[in-house]
Amino acid sequence: MANEGTYIALGLKVWKTQIERADKLFGSLSSEEVQREIAPGKNRLLYLWGHLTAIHDAMLPLLGIGERLHPEFDVAFVSNPDKSQAAIPSHEQVRQAWNVVNADLWKGFEKMSWSDWVQRHTAVSEEDFAKDTLRNRFAILLSRTNHLSYHLGQAVLGLK
């Protein structure tokens, strides 16, 4: 296939666009605004932002880029529902983690060749990858971009 690099470049462009949208949306919110629920009785904007940060942080080892920076975010934003934990990271802690995690991901992305993207990710065994080569790093990028887009749509509703 002659267009592998083009597909990877497109995937990365879409990722970057969605990150920029999230930066603009979440970055403009005050500490009071991030406490808003996306709908009555639903997740707060801070929870969505923290959740996305935790999921992106988990991409670092999954893609072979590096170790997680904020595994402690999982308790507050992944394995438990919003408002079930008394203490969660603050607005500023989430903002800082978001910026660092996504900057580290992008640095890792820039170092990867198109052939790196079609290699297996670390959550799939070599045996399973041999059976299904679509369980690769690029598939992770695409699925996490969709995940980000989904939660951005929720966040936009929370601001209306």
PDB file of C-alpha atoms in Angstrom:
ATOM      1  CA  MET A   1       0.000   0.000   0.000  1.00  0.00           C
ATOM      2  CA  ALA A   2       1.515   3.324  -1.041  1.00  0.00           C
ATOM      3  CA  ASN A   3      -0.581   5.689   1.086  1.00  0.00           C
ATOM      4  CA  GLU A   4       0.190   4.498   4.622  1.00  0.00           C
ATOM      5  CA  GLY A   5       1.952   7.726   5.550  1.00  0.00           C
ATOM      6  CA  THR A   6      -0.955   9.788   4.262  1.00  0.00           C
ATOM      7  CA  TYR A   7      -3.441   7.885   6.418  1.00  0.00           C
ATOM      8  CA  ILE A   8      -1.261   8.289   9.493  1.00  0.00           C
ATOM      9  CA  ALA A   9      -0.852  12.013   8.785  1.00  0.00           C
ATOM     10  CA  LEU A  10      -4.625  12.374   8.471  1.00  0.00           C
ATOM     11  CA  GLY A  11      -5.207  10.522  11.739  1.00  0.00           C
ATOM     12  CA  LEU A  12      -2.690  12.749  13.506  1.00  0.00           C
ATOM     13  CA  LYS A  13      -4.243  15.881  12.017  1.00  0.00           C
ATOM     14  CA  VAL A  14      -7.674  14.896  13.306  1.00  0.00           C
ATOM     15  CA  TRP A  15      -6.205  14.090  16.752  1.00  0.00           C
ATOM     16  CA  LYS A  16      -4.473  17.469  16.895  1.00  0.00           C
ATOM     17  CA  THR A  17      -7.640  19.285  15.822  1.00  0.00           C
ATOM     18  CA  GLN A  18      -9.679  17.599  18.551  1.00  0.00           C
ATOM     19  CA  ILE A  19      -7.007  18.340  21.180  1.00  0.00           C
ATOM     20  CA  GLU A  20      -7.067  21.994  20.112  1.00  0.00           C
ATOM     21  CA  ARG A  21     -10.872  22.021  20.412  1.00  0.00           C
ATOM     22  CA  ALA A  22     -10.613  20.529  23.896  1.00  0.00           C
ATOM     23  CA  ASP A  23      -7.896  23.019  24.871  1.00  0.00           C
ATOM     24  CA  LYS A  24     -10.117  25.884  23.776  1.00  0.00           C
ATOM     25  CA  LEU A  25     -13.216  24.541  25.498  1.00  0.00           C
ATOM     26  CA  PHE A  26     -11.756  23.352  28.810  1.00  0.00           C
ATOM     27  CA  GLY A  27      -9.000  25.959  28.952  1.00  0.00           C
ATOM     28  CA  SER A  28     -11.498  28.805  28.928  1.00  0.00           C
ATOM     29  CA  LEU A  29     -13.456  27.521  31.930  1.00  0.00           C
ATOM     30  CA  SER A  30     -13.216  28.937  35.426  1.00  0.00           C
ATOM     31  CA  SER A  31     -13.013  26.789  38.550  1.00  0.00           C
ATOM     32  CA  GLU A  32     -16.736  27.381  39.052  1.00  0.00           C
ATOM     33  CA  GLU A  33     -17.663  26.526  35.461  1.00  0.00           C
ATOM     34  CA  VAL A  34     -15.872  23.150  35.525  1.00  0.00           C
ATOM     35  CA  GLN A  35     -18.226  22.144  38.350  1.00  0.00           C
ATOM     36  CA  ARG A  36     -21.229  22.347  35.986  1.00  0.00           C
ATOM     37  CA  GLU A  37     -22.950  19.085  35.139  1.00  0.00           C
ATOM     38  CA  ILE A  38     -23.356  18.191  31.470  1.00  0.00           C
ATOM     39  CA  ALA A  39     -27.009  17.449  32.340  1.00  0.00           C
ATOM     40  CA  PRO A  40     -28.840  17.349  35.670  1.00  0.00           C
ATOM     41  CA  GLY A  41     -27.391  14.546  37.785  1.00  0.00           C
ATOM     42  CA  LYS A  42     -24.694  13.694  35.229  1.00  0.00           C
ATOM     43  CA  ASN A  43     -20.913  14.112  35.091  1.00  0.00           C
ATOM     44  CA  ARG A  44     -19.353  17.475  35.757  1.00  0.00           C
ATOM     45  CA  LEU A  45     -17.109  19.111  33.174  1.00  0.00           C
ATOM     46  CA  LEU A  46     -14.130  18.639  35.501  1.00  0.00           C
ATOM     47  CA  TYR A  47     -14.814  14.903  35.589  1.00  0.00           C
ATOM     48  CA  LEU A  48     -14.909  14.701  31.777  1.00  0.00           C
ATOM     49  CA  TRP A  49     -11.653  16.642  31.523  1.00  0.00           C
ATOM     50  CA  GLY A  50      -9.979  14.502  34.161  1.00  0.00           C
ATOM     51  CA  HIS A  51     -11.313  11.352  32.507  1.00  0.00           C
ATOM     52  CA  LEU A  52      -9.883  12.360  29.139  1.00  0.00           C
ATOM     53  CA  THR A  53      -6.570  13.210  30.801  1.00  0.00           C
ATOM     54  CA  ALA A  54      -6.408   9.788  32.467  1.00  0.00           C
ATOM     55  CA  ILE A  55      -7.252   7.966  29.223  1.00  0.00           C
ATOM     56  CA  HIS A  56      -4.624   9.944  27.305  1.00  0.00           C
ATOM     57  CA  ASP A  57      -2.101   9.277  30.059  1.00  0.00           C
ATOM     58  CA  ALA A  58      -2.756   5.551  29.645  1.00  0.00           C
ATOM     59  CA  MET A  59      -1.887   5.900  25.949  1.00  0.00           C
ATOM     60  CA  LEU A  60       1.760   6.631  26.796  1.00  0.00           C
ATOM     61  CA  PRO A  61       2.672   3.034  27.741  1.00  0.00           C
ATOM     62  CA  LEU A  62       0.046   1.554  25.422  1.00  0.00           C
ATOM     63  CA  LEU A  63       1.811   3.092  22.423  1.00  0.00           C
ATOM     64  CA  GLY A  64       5.286   2.475  23.810  1.00  0.00           C
ATOM     65  CA  ILE A  65       5.970   6.192  24.283  1.00  0.00           C
ATOM     66  CA  GLY A  66       6.673   6.200  28.018  1.00  0.00           C
ATOM     67  CA  GLU A  67       5.364   5.550  31.503  1.00  0.00           C
ATOM     68  CA  ARG A  68       2.146   6.993  32.857  1.00  0.00           C
ATOM     69  CA  LEU A  69       2.474  10.388  34.472  1.00  0.00           C
ATOM     70  CA  HIS A  70      -0.765  10.438  36.488  1.00  0.00           C
ATOM     71  CA  PRO A  71      -2.018   6.928  37.265  1.00  0.00           C
ATOM     72  CA  GLU A  72      -3.670   8.372  40.374  1.00  0.00           C
ATOM     73  CA  PHE A  73      -6.260   9.993  38.086  1.00  0.00           C
ATOM     74  CA  ASP A  74      -7.797   6.554  37.443  1.00  0.00           C
ATOM     75  CA  VAL A  75      -9.460   6.355  40.880  1.00  0.00           C
ATOM     76  CA  ALA A  76     -11.052   9.780  40.524  1.00  0.00           C
ATOM     77  CA  PHE A  77     -11.877   9.754  36.806  1.00  0.00           C
ATOM     78  CA  VAL A  78     -11.975   6.216  35.381  1.00  0.00           C
ATOM     79  CA  SER A  79     -12.767   3.427  37.834  1.00  0.00           C
ATOM     80  CA  ASN A  80     -15.342   5.404  39.843  1.00  0.00           C
ATOM     81  CA  PRO A  81     -18.285   7.555  38.814  1.00  0.00           C
ATOM     82  CA  ASP A  82     -18.279  11.303  39.266  1.00  0.00           C
ATOM     83  CA  LYS A  83     -19.034  12.560  42.775  1.00  0.00           C
ATOM     84  CA  SER A  84     -18.267   9.172  44.363  1.00  0.00           C
ATOM     85  CA  GLN A  85     -14.841  10.266  45.634  1.00  0.00           C
ATOM     86  CA  ALA A  86     -14.494  12.903  48.341  1.00  0.00           C
ATOM     87  CA  ALA A  87     -11.142  14.149  47.107  1.00  0.00           C
ATOM     88  CA  ILE A  88     -10.352  14.500  43.424  1.00  0.00           C
ATOM     89  CA  PRO A  89      -7.654  16.483  41.625  1.00  0.00           C
ATOM     90  CA  SER A  90      -8.351  20.207  41.440  1.00  0.00           C
ATOM     91  CA  HIS A  91      -9.155  22.235  38.358  1.00  0.00           C
ATOM     92  CA  GLU A  92      -5.532  23.433  38.196  1.00  0.00           C
ATOM     93  CA  GLN A  93      -4.126  19.917  38.707  1.00  0.00           C
ATOM     94  CA  VAL A  94      -6.263  18.603  35.847  1.00  0.00           C
ATOM     95  CA  ARG A  95      -5.256  21.538  33.631  1.00  0.00           C
ATOM     96  CA  GLN A  96      -1.551  20.957  34.260  1.00  0.00           C
ATOM     97  CA  ALA A  97      -1.814  17.193  33.804  1.00  0.00           C
ATOM     98  CA  TRP A  98      -3.825  17.632  30.586  1.00  0.00           C
ATOM     99  CA  ASN A  99      -1.195  19.935  29.117  1.00  0.00           C
ATOM    100  CA  VAL A 100       1.788  17.765  30.067  1.00  0.00           C
ATOM    101  CA  VAL A 101       0.217  14.443  29.052  1.00  0.00           C
ATOM    102  CA  ASN A 102      -0.900  15.704  25.657  1.00  0.00           C
ATOM    103  CA  ALA A 103       2.430  17.426  25.000  1.00  0.00           C
ATOM    104  CA  ASP A 104       4.274  14.175  25.815  1.00  0.00           C
ATOM    105  CA  LEU A 105       1.922  12.195  23.581  1.00  0.00           C
ATOM    106  CA  TRP A 106       2.495  14.594  20.688  1.00  0.00           C
ATOM    107  CA  LYS A 107       6.275  14.416  21.124  1.00  0.00           C
ATOM    108  CA  GLY A 108       5.999  10.632  20.981  1.00  0.00           C
ATOM    109  CA  PHE A 109       3.729  10.775  17.933  1.00  0.00           C
ATOM    110  CA  GLU A 110       6.223  12.952  16.097  1.00  0.00           C
ATOM    111  CA  LYS A 111       8.971  10.369  16.615  1.00  0.00           C
ATOM    112  CA  MET A 112       6.916   7.500  15.192  1.00  0.00           C
ATOM    113  CA  SER A 113       7.183   6.456  11.568  1.00  0.00           C
ATOM    114  CA  TRP A 114       4.203   5.106   9.679  1.00  0.00           C
ATOM    115  CA  SER A 115       5.579   1.599  10.208  1.00  0.00           C
ATOM    116  CA  ASP A 116       5.656   2.209  13.985  1.00  0.00           C
ATOM    117  CA  TRP A 117       1.935   3.003  13.870  1.00  0.00           C
ATOM    118  CA  VAL A 118       1.015  -0.359  12.370  1.00  0.00           C
ATOM    119  CA  GLN A 119       2.889  -2.311  15.062  1.00  0.00           C
ATOM    120  CA  ARG A 120       0.997  -3.950  17.892  1.00  0.00           C
ATOM    121  CA  HIS A 121       0.174  -1.908  20.949  1.00  0.00           C
ATOM    122  CA  THR A 122       1.301  -3.159  24.348  1.00  0.00           C
ATOM    123  CA  ALA A 123      -2.102  -4.490  25.464  1.00  0.00           C
ATOM    124  CA  VAL A 124      -2.206  -7.155  22.745  1.00  0.00           C
ATOM    125  CA  SER A 125      -0.070 -10.272  22.758  1.00  0.00           C
ATOM    126  CA  GLU A 126       2.103 -11.217  19.817  1.00  0.00           C
ATOM    127  CA  GLU A 127      -0.119 -14.266  19.234  1.00  0.00           C
ATOM    128  CA  ASP A 128      -3.319 -12.200  19.161  1.00  0.00           C
ATOM    129  CA  PHE A 129      -1.691  -9.575  16.970  1.00  0.00           C
ATOM    130  CA  ALA A 130      -0.688 -12.271  14.482  1.00  0.00           C
ATOM    131  CA  LYS A 131      -4.401 -13.204  14.264  1.00  0.00           C
ATOM    132  CA  ASP A 132      -5.563  -9.603  13.891  1.00  0.00           C
ATOM    133  CA  THR A 133      -3.011  -7.011  12.790  1.00  0.00           C
ATOM    134  CA  LEU A 134      -5.636  -4.270  13.064  1.00  0.00           C
ATOM    135  CA  ARG A 135      -5.016  -4.310  16.824  1.00  0.00           C
ATOM    136  CA  ASN A 136      -2.233  -1.814  16.288  1.00  0.00           C
ATOM    137  CA  ARG A 137      -1.109   1.566  17.547  1.00  0.00           C
ATOM    138  CA  PHE A 138      -2.961   3.436  14.821  1.00  0.00           C
ATOM    139  CA  ALA A 139      -6.210   1.777  15.900  1.00  0.00           C
ATOM    140  CA  ILE A 140      -5.574   3.150  19.399  1.00  0.00           C
ATOM    141  CA  LEU A 141      -5.091   6.654  17.982  1.00  0.00           C
ATOM    142  CA  LEU A 142      -8.350   6.401  16.052  1.00  0.00           C
ATOM    143  CA  SER A 143     -10.364   4.993  18.948  1.00  0.00           C
ATOM    144  CA  ARG A 144      -9.028   7.555  21.413  1.00  0.00           C
ATOM    145  CA  THR A 145      -9.731  10.367  18.951  1.00  0.00           C
ATOM    146  CA  ASN A 146     -13.334   9.154  18.723  1.00  0.00           C
ATOM    147  CA  HIS A 147     -13.486   8.928  22.513  1.00  0.00           C
ATOM    148  CA  LEU A 148     -12.260  12.520  22.798  1.00  0.00           C
ATOM    149  CA  SER A 149     -14.796  13.702  20.214  1.00  0.00           C
ATOM    150  CA  TYR A 150     -17.640  11.970  22.055  1.00  0.00           C
ATOM    151  CA  HIS A 151     -16.808  13.622  25.374  1.00  0.00           C
ATOM    152  CA  LEU A 152     -16.269  17.002  23.715  1.00  0.00           C
ATOM    153  CA  GLY A 153     -19.827  16.757  22.445  1.00  0.00           C
ATOM    154  CA  GLN A 154     -21.006  16.094  25.996  1.00  0.00           C
ATOM    155  CA  ALA A 155     -18.984  19.028  27.306  1.00  0.00           C
ATOM    156  CA  VAL A 156     -20.497  21.383  24.750  1.00  0.00           C
ATOM    157  CA  LEU A 157     -23.949  20.369  25.960  1.00  0.00           C
ATOM    158  CA  GLY A 158     -22.884  21.127  29.509  1.00  0.00           C
ATOM    159  CA  LEU A 159     -22.095  24.696  28.535  1.00  0.00           C
ATOM    160  CA  LYS A 160     -25.524  25.405  27.036  1.00  0.00           C
TER     161      LYS A 160
END
